[in-house]
GROMACS .gro file of C-alpha atoms in nm:
model
  498
    1MET     CA    1   1.568  -3.049  -0.771
    2THR     CA    2   1.620  -2.877  -0.436
    3ALA     CA    3   1.629  -3.025  -0.090
    4ARG     CA    4   1.307  -3.084   0.102
    5ILE     CA    5   1.305  -2.833   0.389
    6GLY     CA    6   1.085  -2.836   0.698
    7LEU     CA    7   1.023  -2.535   0.921
    8LYS     CA    8   0.884  -2.547   1.275
    9ALA     CA    9   0.764  -2.280   1.517
   10SER     CA   10   0.529  -2.236   1.809
   11PHE     CA   11   0.268  -2.100   1.565
   12VAL     CA   12   0.204  -2.145   1.192
   13VAL     CA   13  -0.057  -1.961   0.983
   14GLY     CA   14  -0.207  -2.225   0.754
   15PHE     CA   15  -0.491  -2.199   0.502
   16ASP     CA   16  -0.784  -2.441   0.503
   17GLY     CA   17  -0.912  -2.359   0.155
   18HIS     CA   18  -1.132  -2.074   0.276
   19GLN     CA   19  -0.945  -1.884   0.546
   20HIS     CA   20  -0.624  -1.854   0.744
   21VAL     CA   21  -0.608  -2.091   1.042
   22LEU     CA   22  -0.357  -2.110   1.324
   23TRP     CA   23  -0.157  -2.423   1.404
   24ARG     CA   24   0.006  -2.456   1.745
   25HIS     CA   25   0.355  -2.613   1.723
   26GLY     CA   26   0.311  -2.623   1.347
   27GLU     CA   27   0.523  -2.734   1.055
   28VAL     CA   28   0.567  -2.621   0.696
   29VAL     CA   29   0.744  -2.844   0.445
   30PHE     CA   30   0.842  -2.732   0.095
   31GLU     CA   31   1.043  -2.854  -0.202
   32ASP     CA   32   1.126  -2.709  -0.544
   33GLY     CA   33   0.964  -2.378  -0.453
   34LYS     CA   34   0.629  -2.534  -0.365
   35ILE     CA   35   0.466  -2.607  -0.030
   36LEU     CA   36   0.402  -2.977   0.033
   37PHE     CA   37   0.254  -2.973   0.382
   38VAL     CA   38   0.122  -2.737   0.651
   39GLY     CA   39   0.011  -2.870   0.987
   40ARG     CA   40   0.166  -3.101   1.242
   41GLY     CA   41   0.334  -3.438   1.215
   42PHE     CA   42   0.459  -3.448   0.854
   43PRO     CA   43   0.490  -3.820   0.771
   44GLY     CA   44   0.759  -3.803   0.501
   45GLU     CA   45   1.135  -3.760   0.483
   46VAL     CA   46   1.286  -3.413   0.519
   47SER     CA   47   1.643  -3.315   0.431
   48GLN     CA   48   1.662  -3.045   0.696
   49TRP     CA   49   1.440  -2.927   0.980
   50ILE     CA   50   1.477  -2.567   1.104
   51ASP     CA   51   1.309  -2.493   1.436
   52TYR     CA   52   1.246  -2.121   1.494
   53GLY     CA   53   1.110  -2.171   1.844
   54HIS     CA   54   0.874  -1.904   1.975
   55ALA     CA   55   0.782  -1.746   1.642
   56LEU     CA   56   0.503  -1.709   1.389
   57ILE     CA   57   0.555  -1.871   1.048
   58GLY     CA   58   0.318  -1.721   0.795
   59PRO     CA   59   0.273  -1.624   0.431
   60GLY     CA   60   0.488  -1.342   0.300
   61PHE     CA   61   0.325  -1.002   0.270
   62ILE     CA   62   0.213  -0.877  -0.074
   63ASP     CA   63   0.285  -0.506  -0.129
   64LEU     CA   64   0.113  -0.363  -0.437
   65ASP     CA   65   0.239  -0.007  -0.392
   66ALA     CA   66   0.586  -0.095  -0.272
   67LEU     CA   67   0.841   0.181  -0.239
   68GLY     CA   68   1.116   0.124  -0.497
   69ASP     CA   69   1.269   0.461  -0.423
   70LEU     CA   70   1.458   0.674  -0.177
   71ASP     CA   71   1.134   0.807  -0.037
   72SER     CA   72   1.063   1.168  -0.132
   73THR     CA   73   0.728   1.187   0.050
   74VAL     CA   74   0.906   1.207   0.387
   75LEU     CA   75   1.067   1.532   0.269
   76THR     CA   76   0.727   1.702   0.278
   77LEU     CA   77   0.695   1.653   0.655
   78ASP     CA   78   0.656   1.999   0.810
   79ASN     CA   79   0.835   2.163   0.516
   80GLY     CA   80   0.545   2.367   0.379
   81ALA     CA   81   0.371   2.350   0.043
   82GLU     CA   82   0.522   2.103  -0.203
   83TRP     CA   83   0.548   2.367  -0.476
   84LYS     CA   84   0.737   2.606  -0.247
   85MET     CA   85   0.986   2.345  -0.128
   86GLY     CA   86   1.054   2.217  -0.478
   87ARG     CA   87   0.902   1.870  -0.477
   88THR     CA   88   0.646   1.967  -0.740
   89TRP     CA   89   0.792   2.104  -1.062
   90SER     CA   90   0.777   2.483  -1.102
   91ALA     CA   91   0.686   2.649  -1.431
   92ASP     CA   92   1.045   2.780  -1.441
   93TYR     CA   93   1.187   2.429  -1.412
   94LEU     CA   94   0.959   2.300  -1.687
   95ARG     CA   95   1.061   2.585  -1.920
   96ALA     CA   96   1.430   2.523  -1.851
   97GLY     CA   97   1.391   2.152  -1.925
   98PRO     CA   98   1.359   1.874  -1.665
   99GLN     CA   99   1.669   1.669  -1.579
  100GLU     CA  100   1.736   1.330  -1.425
  101CYS     CA  101   1.827   1.356  -1.058
  102TYR     CA  102   2.026   1.031  -1.064
  103SER     CA  103   2.258   0.851  -1.302
  104ALA     CA  104   2.153   0.513  -1.441
  105GLU     CA  105   2.369   0.338  -1.181
  106GLU     CA  106   2.218   0.543  -0.901
  107GLU     CA  107   1.866   0.469  -1.024
  108LEU     CA  108   1.940   0.098  -0.997
  109PHE     CA  109   2.094   0.145  -0.653
  110LYS     CA  110   1.776   0.298  -0.515
  111TYR     CA  111   1.593  -0.023  -0.613
  112ARG     CA  112   1.860  -0.232  -0.444
  113TYR     CA  113   1.819  -0.031  -0.125
  114ALA     CA  114   1.438  -0.039  -0.139
  115PHE     CA  115   1.411  -0.409  -0.229
  116THR     CA  116   1.641  -0.497   0.059
  117GLN     CA  117   1.415  -0.299   0.291
  118LEU     CA  118   1.109  -0.484   0.160
  119ILE     CA  119   1.264  -0.826   0.220
  120ARG     CA  120   1.390  -0.718   0.563
  121ASN     CA  121   1.031  -0.632   0.662
  122GLY     CA  122   0.870  -0.957   0.552
  123ILE     CA  123   0.743  -0.852   0.208
  124THR     CA  124   0.786  -1.130  -0.046
  125THR     CA  125   0.587  -0.995  -0.343
  126ALA     CA  126   0.619  -0.633  -0.456
  127MET     CA  127   0.480  -0.408  -0.727
  128PRO     CA  128   0.720  -0.112  -0.698
  129ILE     CA  129   0.639   0.259  -0.716
  130THR     CA  130   0.882   0.549  -0.760
  131SER     CA  131   0.837   0.926  -0.793
  132MET     CA  132   0.843   1.080  -1.140
  133TYR     CA  133   0.922   1.427  -0.998
  134TYR     CA  134   1.293   1.339  -1.004
  135ARG     CA  135   1.295   1.205  -1.361
  136ARG     CA  136   1.334   1.381  -1.693
  137TRP     CA  137   1.022   1.193  -1.802
  138ALA     CA  138   0.907   0.858  -1.663
  139GLU     CA  139   1.112   0.536  -1.659
  140HIS     CA  140   1.299   0.336  -1.922
  141TYR     CA  141   1.312  -0.016  -2.064
  142ASP     CA  142   1.686  -0.056  -2.009
  143GLU     CA  143   1.676   0.041  -1.642
  144PHE     CA  144   1.398  -0.211  -1.582
  145ALA     CA  145   1.602  -0.485  -1.743
  146GLY     CA  146   1.844  -0.407  -1.460
  147VAL     CA  147   1.564  -0.404  -1.202
  148ALA     CA  148   1.452  -0.747  -1.322
  149ALA     CA  149   1.806  -0.879  -1.281
  150LEU     CA  150   1.819  -0.729  -0.933
  151SER     CA  151   1.494  -0.905  -0.840
  152GLY     CA  152   1.645  -1.232  -0.948
  153GLU     CA  153   1.966  -1.164  -0.755
  154LEU     CA  154   1.795  -1.073  -0.426
  155GLY     CA  155   1.516  -1.326  -0.473
  156LEU     CA  156   1.223  -1.084  -0.440
  157ARG     CA  157   0.904  -1.173  -0.629
  158THR     CA  158   0.813  -0.866  -0.834
  159TYR     CA  159   0.559  -0.734  -1.081
  160LEU     CA  160   0.755  -0.494  -1.300
  161GLY     CA  161   0.732  -0.255  -1.589
  162PRO     CA  162   0.861   0.095  -1.664
  163CYS     CA  163   0.619   0.363  -1.545
  164TYR     CA  164   0.480   0.576  -1.831
  165MET     CA  165   0.275   0.895  -1.852
  166SER     CA  166   0.156   1.159  -2.096
  167GLY     CA  167   0.144   1.448  -1.852
  168MET     CA  168   0.299   1.606  -1.547
  169THR     CA  169   0.144   1.829  -1.282
  170TYR     CA  170   0.343   2.146  -1.223
  171ALA     CA  171   0.298   2.472  -1.031
  172ARG     CA  172   0.226   2.814  -1.175
  173GLU     CA  173   0.391   3.121  -1.021
  174ASP     CA  174   0.102   3.160  -0.774
  175GLY     CA  175   0.138   2.797  -0.665
  176SER     CA  176  -0.178   2.672  -0.835
  177PRO     CA  177  -0.138   2.333  -1.007
  178THR     CA  178  -0.182   2.276  -1.378
  179GLN     CA  179  -0.087   2.014  -1.639
  180HIS     CA  180   0.186   1.982  -1.900
  181TRP     CA  181   0.105   1.728  -2.174
  182ASP     CA  182   0.324   1.522  -2.407
  183GLU     CA  183   0.103   1.249  -2.550
  184ALA     CA  184   0.371   1.116  -2.784
  185ALA     CA  185   0.602   1.051  -2.489
  186GLY     CA  186   0.323   0.867  -2.309
  187LEU     CA  187   0.248   0.639  -2.603
  188ALA     CA  188   0.619   0.569  -2.652
  189GLY     CA  189   0.638   0.480  -2.282
  190LEU     CA  190   0.351   0.235  -2.320
  191ASP     CA  191   0.528   0.074  -2.615
  192ALA     CA  192   0.838   0.030  -2.397
  193ALA     CA  193   0.625  -0.123  -2.121
  194VAL     CA  194   0.469  -0.371  -2.366
  195ARG     CA  195   0.816  -0.461  -2.495
  196PHE     CA  196   0.934  -0.518  -2.138
  197PHE     CA  197   0.632  -0.739  -2.069
  198ALA     CA  198   0.707  -0.951  -2.376
  199ASP     CA  199   1.074  -0.989  -2.283
  200PHE     CA  200   1.056  -1.035  -1.905
  201ASP     CA  201   0.718  -1.177  -1.802
  202GLY     CA  202   0.815  -1.505  -1.635
  203ALA     CA  203   1.186  -1.424  -1.616
  204HIS     CA  204   1.413  -1.556  -1.341
  205GLY     CA  205   1.219  -1.877  -1.301
  206GLY     CA  206   0.885  -1.695  -1.282
  207LEU     CA  207   0.998  -1.466  -1.002
  208VAL     CA  208   0.958  -1.161  -1.229
  209ARG     CA  209   0.620  -1.095  -1.388
  210GLY     CA  210   0.522  -0.811  -1.616
  211ALA     CA  211   0.271  -0.540  -1.535
  212LEU     CA  212   0.142  -0.222  -1.697
  213LEU     CA  213   0.211   0.071  -1.464
  214PRO     CA  214   0.085   0.407  -1.592
  215ASP     CA  215   0.172   0.683  -1.347
  216ARG     CA  216  -0.161   0.823  -1.224
  217ILE     CA  217  -0.498   0.904  -1.368
  218GLU     CA  218  -0.442   1.281  -1.397
  219THR     CA  219  -0.113   1.236  -1.589
  220CYS     CA  220  -0.263   1.012  -1.858
  221THR     CA  221  -0.457   1.127  -2.166
  222PRO     CA  222  -0.765   0.939  -2.288
  223ALA     CA  223  -0.564   0.798  -2.579
  224LEU     CA  224  -0.299   0.659  -2.346
  225LEU     CA  225  -0.551   0.496  -2.114
  226GLU     CA  226  -0.758   0.356  -2.400
  227ARG     CA  227  -0.445   0.200  -2.549
  228SER     CA  228  -0.341   0.073  -2.204
  229ALA     CA  229  -0.681  -0.092  -2.158
  230ALA     CA  230  -0.648  -0.261  -2.496
  231MET     CA  231  -0.300  -0.391  -2.411
  232GLN     CA  232  -0.417  -0.507  -2.069
  233ARG     CA  233  -0.679  -0.723  -2.241
  234GLU     CA  234  -0.438  -0.848  -2.507
  235LEU     CA  235  -0.164  -0.941  -2.259
  236ASN     CA  236  -0.395  -1.037  -1.971
  237ALA     CA  237  -0.167  -0.817  -1.766
  238PRO     CA  238  -0.223  -0.659  -1.427
  239LEU     CA  239  -0.253  -0.282  -1.462
  240ARG     CA  240  -0.200  -0.045  -1.172
  241LEU     CA  241  -0.326   0.313  -1.187
  242HIS     CA  242  -0.324   0.560  -0.898
  243CYS     CA  243  -0.660   0.732  -0.870
  244CYS     CA  244  -0.903   0.901  -0.631
  245GLN     CA  245  -0.609   1.026  -0.428
  246SER     CA  246  -0.645   1.407  -0.432
  247HIS     CA  247  -0.905   1.679  -0.468
  248TYR     CA  248  -0.703   1.824  -0.755
  249GLU     CA  249  -0.719   1.496  -0.948
  250VAL     CA  250  -1.092   1.450  -0.891
  251ASP     CA  251  -1.169   1.809  -0.992
  252LEU     CA  252  -0.944   1.790  -1.300
  253VAL     CA  253  -1.103   1.469  -1.428
  254GLN     CA  254  -1.448   1.613  -1.369
  255ARG     CA  255  -1.357   1.934  -1.553
  256LEU     CA  256  -1.192   1.758  -1.850
  257TYR     CA  257  -1.428   1.467  -1.898
  258GLY     CA  258  -1.742   1.547  -1.700
  259LEU     CA  259  -1.705   1.228  -1.496
  260SER     CA  260  -1.575   1.112  -1.161
  261SER     CA  261  -1.241   0.933  -1.169
  262LEU     CA  262  -1.401   0.589  -1.132
  263GLN     CA  263  -1.675   0.670  -1.386
  264TRP     CA  264  -1.404   0.760  -1.635
  265LEU     CA  265  -1.209   0.440  -1.569
  266ASP     CA  266  -1.530   0.241  -1.605
  267ARG     CA  267  -1.599   0.403  -1.942
  268LEU     CA  268  -1.244   0.317  -2.051
  269GLY     CA  269  -1.285  -0.048  -1.946
  270LEU     CA  270  -1.034  -0.022  -1.663
  271LEU     CA  271  -1.255  -0.131  -1.374
  272ASN     CA  272  -1.189  -0.501  -1.415
  273PRO     CA  273  -1.039  -0.785  -1.207
  274ARG     CA  274  -0.692  -0.722  -1.353
  275SER     CA  275  -0.691  -0.357  -1.243
  276VAL     CA  276  -0.511  -0.253  -0.924
  277LEU     CA  277  -0.607   0.090  -0.796
  278PRO     CA  278  -0.426   0.280  -0.522
  279HIS     CA  279  -0.573   0.471  -0.323
  280GLY     CA  280  -0.949   0.524  -0.347
  281ILE     CA  281  -0.959   0.805  -0.091
  282HIS     CA  282  -1.181   1.053  -0.281
  283THR     CA  283  -1.476   0.884  -0.449
  284ASN     CA  284  -1.811   1.011  -0.566
  285GLY     CA  285  -2.039   0.837  -0.319
  286GLU     CA  286  -2.223   0.510  -0.342
  287ASP     CA  287  -2.238   0.506  -0.722
  288ASP     CA  288  -1.858   0.500  -0.752
  289LEU     CA  289  -1.819   0.226  -0.493
  290GLN     CA  290  -2.082   0.015  -0.665
  291ARG     CA  291  -1.891   0.049  -0.992
  292LEU     CA  292  -1.570  -0.055  -0.821
  293ARG     CA  293  -1.731  -0.361  -0.669
  294ASP     CA  294  -1.920  -0.466  -0.983
  295GLY     CA  295  -1.612  -0.423  -1.204
  296GLY     CA  296  -1.399  -0.639  -0.976
  297ALA     CA  297  -1.100  -0.404  -0.957
  298SER     CA  298  -0.893  -0.411  -0.638
  299LEU     CA  299  -0.828  -0.112  -0.414
  300VAL     CA  300  -0.477  -0.082  -0.270
  301HIS     CA  301  -0.487   0.064   0.079
  302CYS     CA  302  -0.184   0.267   0.197
  303PRO     CA  303  -0.297   0.424   0.526
  304VAL     CA  304   0.029   0.569   0.660
  305VAL     CA  305   0.127   0.803   0.378
  306PHE     CA  306  -0.220   0.961   0.371
  307ALA     CA  307  -0.255   0.986   0.748
  308ARG     CA  308   0.063   1.197   0.753
  309ASP     CA  309  -0.127   1.457   0.548
  310GLY     CA  310  -0.445   1.428   0.751
  311ASP     CA  311  -0.637   1.214   0.503
  312ALA     CA  312  -0.780   0.862   0.520
  313LEU     CA  313  -0.997   0.606   0.347
  314ASP     CA  314  -1.355   0.629   0.474
  315SER     CA  315  -1.347   0.352   0.554
  316PHE     CA  316  -1.172   0.016   0.532
  317GLY     CA  317  -1.464  -0.161   0.696
  318SER     CA  318  -1.731   0.000   0.479
  319HIS     CA  319  -1.542  -0.081   0.156
  320ARG     CA  320  -1.488  -0.437   0.269
  321ALA     CA  321  -1.857  -0.473   0.364
  322ARG     CA  322  -1.951  -0.372   0.008
  323GLY     CA  323  -1.750  -0.666  -0.126
  324ILE     CA  324  -1.462  -0.459  -0.267
  325ASN     CA  325  -1.134  -0.649  -0.266
  326ILE     CA  326  -0.871  -0.461  -0.067
  327ALA     CA  327  -0.497  -0.520  -0.095
  328MET     CA  328  -0.222  -0.336   0.091
  329GLY     CA  329   0.068  -0.111  -0.005
  330THR     CA  330   0.343   0.060   0.193
  331ASP     CA  331   0.411   0.348  -0.053
  332THR     CA  332   0.647   0.526   0.187
  333PHE     CA  333   0.930   0.467   0.429
  334PRO     CA  334   0.951   0.258   0.638
  335ALA     CA  335   0.852  -0.044   0.432
  336ASP     CA  336   0.691  -0.189   0.743
  337MET     CA  337   0.369  -0.375   0.667
  338LEU     CA  338   0.302  -0.434   1.037
  339ASP     CA  339   0.297  -0.056   1.084
  340GLN     CA  340   0.054  -0.025   0.793
  341LEU     CA  341  -0.174  -0.286   0.952
  342ARG     CA  342  -0.158  -0.121   1.294
  343GLN     CA  343  -0.223   0.232   1.171
  344GLY     CA  344  -0.479   0.106   0.920
  345LEU     CA  345  -0.670  -0.066   1.200
  346ASN     CA  346  -0.667   0.239   1.425
  347ILE     CA  347  -0.763   0.480   1.146
  348ALA     CA  348  -1.049   0.256   1.032
  349ARG     CA  349  -1.191   0.237   1.383
  350VAL     CA  350  -1.169   0.614   1.430
  351LYS     CA  351  -1.341   0.670   1.094
  352GLU     CA  352  -1.609   0.413   1.175
  353GLY     CA  353  -1.659   0.530   1.532
  354SER     CA  354  -1.656   0.169   1.638
  355ALA     CA  355  -1.430  -0.129   1.703
  356GLU     CA  356  -1.681  -0.368   1.546
  357ARG     CA  357  -1.649  -0.325   1.168
  358THR     CA  358  -1.275  -0.374   1.113
  359ARG     CA  359  -1.069  -0.647   1.277
  360ILE     CA  360  -0.698  -0.717   1.289
  361LEU     CA  361  -0.756  -1.023   1.073
  362ASP     CA  362  -0.923  -0.810   0.804
  363LEU     CA  363  -0.605  -0.603   0.760
  364TYR     CA  364  -0.386  -0.915   0.768
  365ASN     CA  365  -0.605  -1.076   0.503
  366ALA     CA  366  -0.566  -0.767   0.284
  367ALA     CA  367  -0.185  -0.793   0.306
  368THR     CA  368  -0.195  -1.160   0.205
  369LEU     CA  369  -0.511  -1.299   0.045
  370GLY     CA  370  -0.631  -0.960  -0.085
  371GLY     CA  371  -0.304  -0.898  -0.264
  372ALA     CA  372  -0.310  -1.248  -0.412
  373GLN     CA  373  -0.664  -1.195  -0.542
  374ALA     CA  374  -0.564  -0.862  -0.697
  375LEU     CA  375  -0.286  -1.041  -0.886
  376GLY     CA  376  -0.506  -1.335  -0.985
  377ARG     CA  377  -0.277  -1.570  -0.792
  378ASP     CA  378  -0.433  -1.843  -0.578
  379ASP     CA  379  -0.081  -1.976  -0.510
  380LEU     CA  380   0.035  -1.668  -0.314
  381GLY     CA  381  -0.066  -1.509   0.015
  382ARG     CA  382  -0.130  -1.841   0.191
  383LEU     CA  383   0.052  -2.142   0.327
  384ALA     CA  384  -0.115  -2.450   0.181
  385ALA     CA  385  -0.011  -2.753  -0.018
  386GLY     CA  386   0.044  -2.648  -0.380
  387ALA     CA  387   0.108  -2.279  -0.304
  388ARG     CA  388   0.443  -2.120  -0.377
  389ALA     CA  389   0.682  -2.132  -0.082
  390ASP     CA  390   0.676  -1.760   0.005
  391ILE     CA  391   0.719  -1.784   0.381
  392THR     CA  392   0.811  -1.542   0.658
  393VAL     CA  393   0.912  -1.602   1.019
  394PHE     CA  394   0.838  -1.332   1.278
  395ARG     CA  395   0.990  -1.366   1.622
  396LEU     CA  396   0.760  -1.357   1.923
  397GLY     CA  397   0.842  -1.271   2.281
  398ALA     CA  398   1.059  -0.966   2.209
  399PHE     CA  399   1.065  -0.718   2.497
  400HIS     CA  400   0.907  -0.439   2.290
  401GLN     CA  401   0.612  -0.666   2.204
  402GLY     CA  402   0.496  -0.675   2.565
  403PRO     CA  403   0.354  -0.979   2.747
  404PHE     CA  404   0.261  -1.251   2.503
  405PHE     CA  405  -0.108  -1.323   2.453
  406ASP     CA  406  -0.172  -1.392   2.080
  407PRO     CA  407   0.079  -1.413   1.793
  408LEU     CA  408  -0.095  -1.188   1.540
  409LYS     CA  409  -0.235  -0.944   1.795
  410ASN     CA  410   0.105  -0.903   1.958
  411LEU     CA  411   0.269  -0.834   1.622
  412VAL     CA  412   0.008  -0.590   1.495
  413THR     CA  413  -0.027  -0.397   1.820
  414ALA     CA  414   0.341  -0.385   1.919
  415GLY     CA  415   0.556  -0.556   1.657
  416ARG     CA  416   0.767  -0.401   1.386
  417GLY     CA  417   0.901  -0.504   1.050
  418ASP     CA  418   1.244  -0.602   1.177
  419ASP     CA  419   1.080  -0.868   1.394
  420CYS     CA  420   1.092  -1.067   1.071
  421ILE     CA  421   1.392  -1.294   1.122
  422ALA     CA  422   1.371  -1.520   0.816
  423SER     CA  423   1.217  -1.514   0.472
  424TYR     CA  424   1.182  -1.772   0.197
  425ILE     CA  425   1.065  -1.673  -0.152
  426ASP     CA  426   0.981  -1.947  -0.399
  427GLY     CA  427   1.155  -2.183  -0.158
  428ARG     CA  428   1.483  -1.990  -0.160
  429CYS     CA  429   1.606  -1.856   0.172
  430VAL     CA  430   1.663  -1.483   0.109
  431MET     CA  431   1.698  -1.375   0.473
  432GLN     CA  432   1.813  -1.559   0.784
  433GLY     CA  433   1.869  -1.419   1.131
  434GLY     CA  434   1.742  -1.080   1.014
  435GLN     CA  435   2.018  -1.058   0.752
  436VAL     CA  436   1.924  -1.033   0.385
  437LEU     CA  437   2.174  -1.268   0.229
  438GLY     CA  438   2.466  -1.110   0.047
  439VAL     CA  439   2.386  -0.754   0.161
  440ASP     CA  440   2.613  -0.524   0.362
  441TYR     CA  441   2.358  -0.310   0.546
  442ALA     CA  442   2.610  -0.049   0.660
  443ALA     CA  443   2.752   0.006   0.312
  444LEU     CA  444   2.403   0.020   0.164
  445GLN     CA  445   2.301   0.281   0.419
  446ARG     CA  446   2.605   0.500   0.358
  447GLN     CA  447   2.533   0.516  -0.014
  448ALA     CA  448   2.162   0.576   0.046
  449ASP     CA  449   2.243   0.871   0.275
  450ALA     CA  450   2.465   1.028   0.010
  451LEU     CA  451   2.208   0.984  -0.268
  452PHE     CA  452   1.925   1.113  -0.052
  453GLU     CA  453   2.120   1.433   0.005
  454LYS     CA  454   2.160   1.459  -0.373
  455GLN     CA  455   1.783   1.425  -0.405
  456MET     CA  456   1.743   1.714  -0.162
  457TRP     CA  457   1.983   1.929  -0.365
  458HIS     CA  458   1.764   1.869  -0.668
  459HIS     CA  459   1.475   2.050  -0.500
  460SER     CA  460   1.661   2.377  -0.553
  461ASP     CA  461   1.646   2.327  -0.931
  462ARG     CA  462   1.272   2.265  -0.925
  463ALA     CA  463   1.165   2.545  -0.686
  464PHE     CA  464   1.088   2.897  -0.807
  465GLY     CA  465   1.397   3.119  -0.788
  466ASN     CA  466   1.632   2.825  -0.721
  467PRO     CA  467   1.681   2.899  -0.350
  468PRO     CA  468   1.965   2.721  -0.164
  469TRP     CA  469   1.843   2.370  -0.102
  470ARG     CA  470   1.903   2.383   0.272
  471THR     CA  471   1.652   2.667   0.305
  472LEU     CA  472   1.380   2.439   0.169
  473PHE     CA  473   1.400   2.191   0.457
  474HIS     CA  474   1.341   2.260   0.822
  475SER     CA  475   1.461   2.060   1.119
  476ALA     CA  476   1.183   1.952   1.354
  477ILE     CA  477   1.387   2.122   1.629
  478PRO     CA  478   1.561   2.445   1.523
  479PHE     CA  479   1.940   2.441   1.530
  480ALA     CA  480   2.102   2.640   1.810
  481ASP     CA  481   2.412   2.720   1.605
  482ALA     CA  482   2.486   2.836   1.252
  483TYR     CA  483   2.489   2.530   1.032
  484SER     CA  484   2.727   2.527   0.736
  485ALA     CA  485   2.549   2.525   0.401
  486GLU     CA  486   2.833   2.316   0.259
  487ALA     CA  487   2.858   2.053   0.532
  488PRO     CA  488   2.707   1.712   0.444
  489LEU     CA  489   2.406   1.616   0.651
  490GLN     CA  490   2.584   1.306   0.777
  491ASP     CA  491   2.825   1.530   0.972
  492ALA     CA  492   2.545   1.601   1.218
  493ARG     CA  493   2.574   1.237   1.332
  494ALA     CA  494   2.947   1.253   1.401
  495PRO     CA  495   3.060   1.324   1.757
  496THR     CA  496   3.296   1.618   1.807
  497SER     CA  497   3.606   1.625   2.025
  498HIS     CA  498   3.754   1.922   2.211
   0.00000   0.00000   0.00000
């Protein structure tokens, strides 16, 4: 048994059984990982009251495409075509034989760094995503045993499983994309994922849950997806599959199977309420959206990473109006859900040509209630008696937030992830005063910087002709002096003396 804890703040986001509601000068009381009371004037005994003052206490964010990586997508910013700068595998690299970028210890570190970032930004439930471009071939059972232990150590609620795939997109000499297939490797990866599910679903007091996480629709053969669908039904497991995210994917699926991506998933039995589908950008009109709604699968919306490349869901409001459940994902750095909500709101309104169809609350609901629905969890994404005590506290009144007028509107229009000052997951305090407990931020950052540079080196191996890695990346502002090819990037931050 744990102590009964009460939290107070100027505002609390409660849940009345149908929707989020706002309590002024509210209270939240929890015990043994479960919420007992939300409102004002709790009548019982409390071991400890914590008053956060001018702040918003709310449910933790649910991130169903949560970066578990040192983000490689940021390396594509203004660096030219992905195949030229070595993010995508070249035919030469494939012939030579792919290699792991990181050691096993370094792979686990990147999760430690990413999970800390998630907690720091008010995310309490995460379904991680990492890039397979830097792997020999997908992920492994043993490494995810370590990831599960890390989740338990940090206290992050996670849905885990090793990513598996039966194909990889690579570039021909002219830069055109094509596929390499290894179906046996994909089926072996699924077997490892099922083994992980059996061993770890419910581990660490229920904080870790299993999930089936095939890589993306264009890197999975029909046999792998058919087997995945069968195991999803057998295990009653959530299954996440990236789809409808590029013209190449849509064209490839059409060419191979004569169907749109969502038609193919429907035929395979993967448009169901246990399916979680990032990103839904490129669909085949009304017929596809009707299939998505009727099947009950959830769309995971990650607006920032697509906006960087000039692409966007068209649109959040129209999908929501059709009755499609929408959850949220960060998918890139920073792991700032407030930024996703802000940019998602603005992008939706530009796409819709109106400020009427998509509201701030719609995006907030997607990051809380929508994520809970996608996971089949009516005990997450809300603060109500009986729900799990996944609680965040966001400060209000910070100078950068501007004059105060409404807690959620202030946060979404001008707040940022590090306005989260405290986080409780399953009733355990995992962050207080903006500090994730037991984590040395400076040491974590130093190691992340060193490993990110190693990731950049690896681009040279994957690019045609193996050019020096520094030539593959371009500073936003050109350097005025000759920059040493051997000097670590961190040296650019160090002051010089004369």
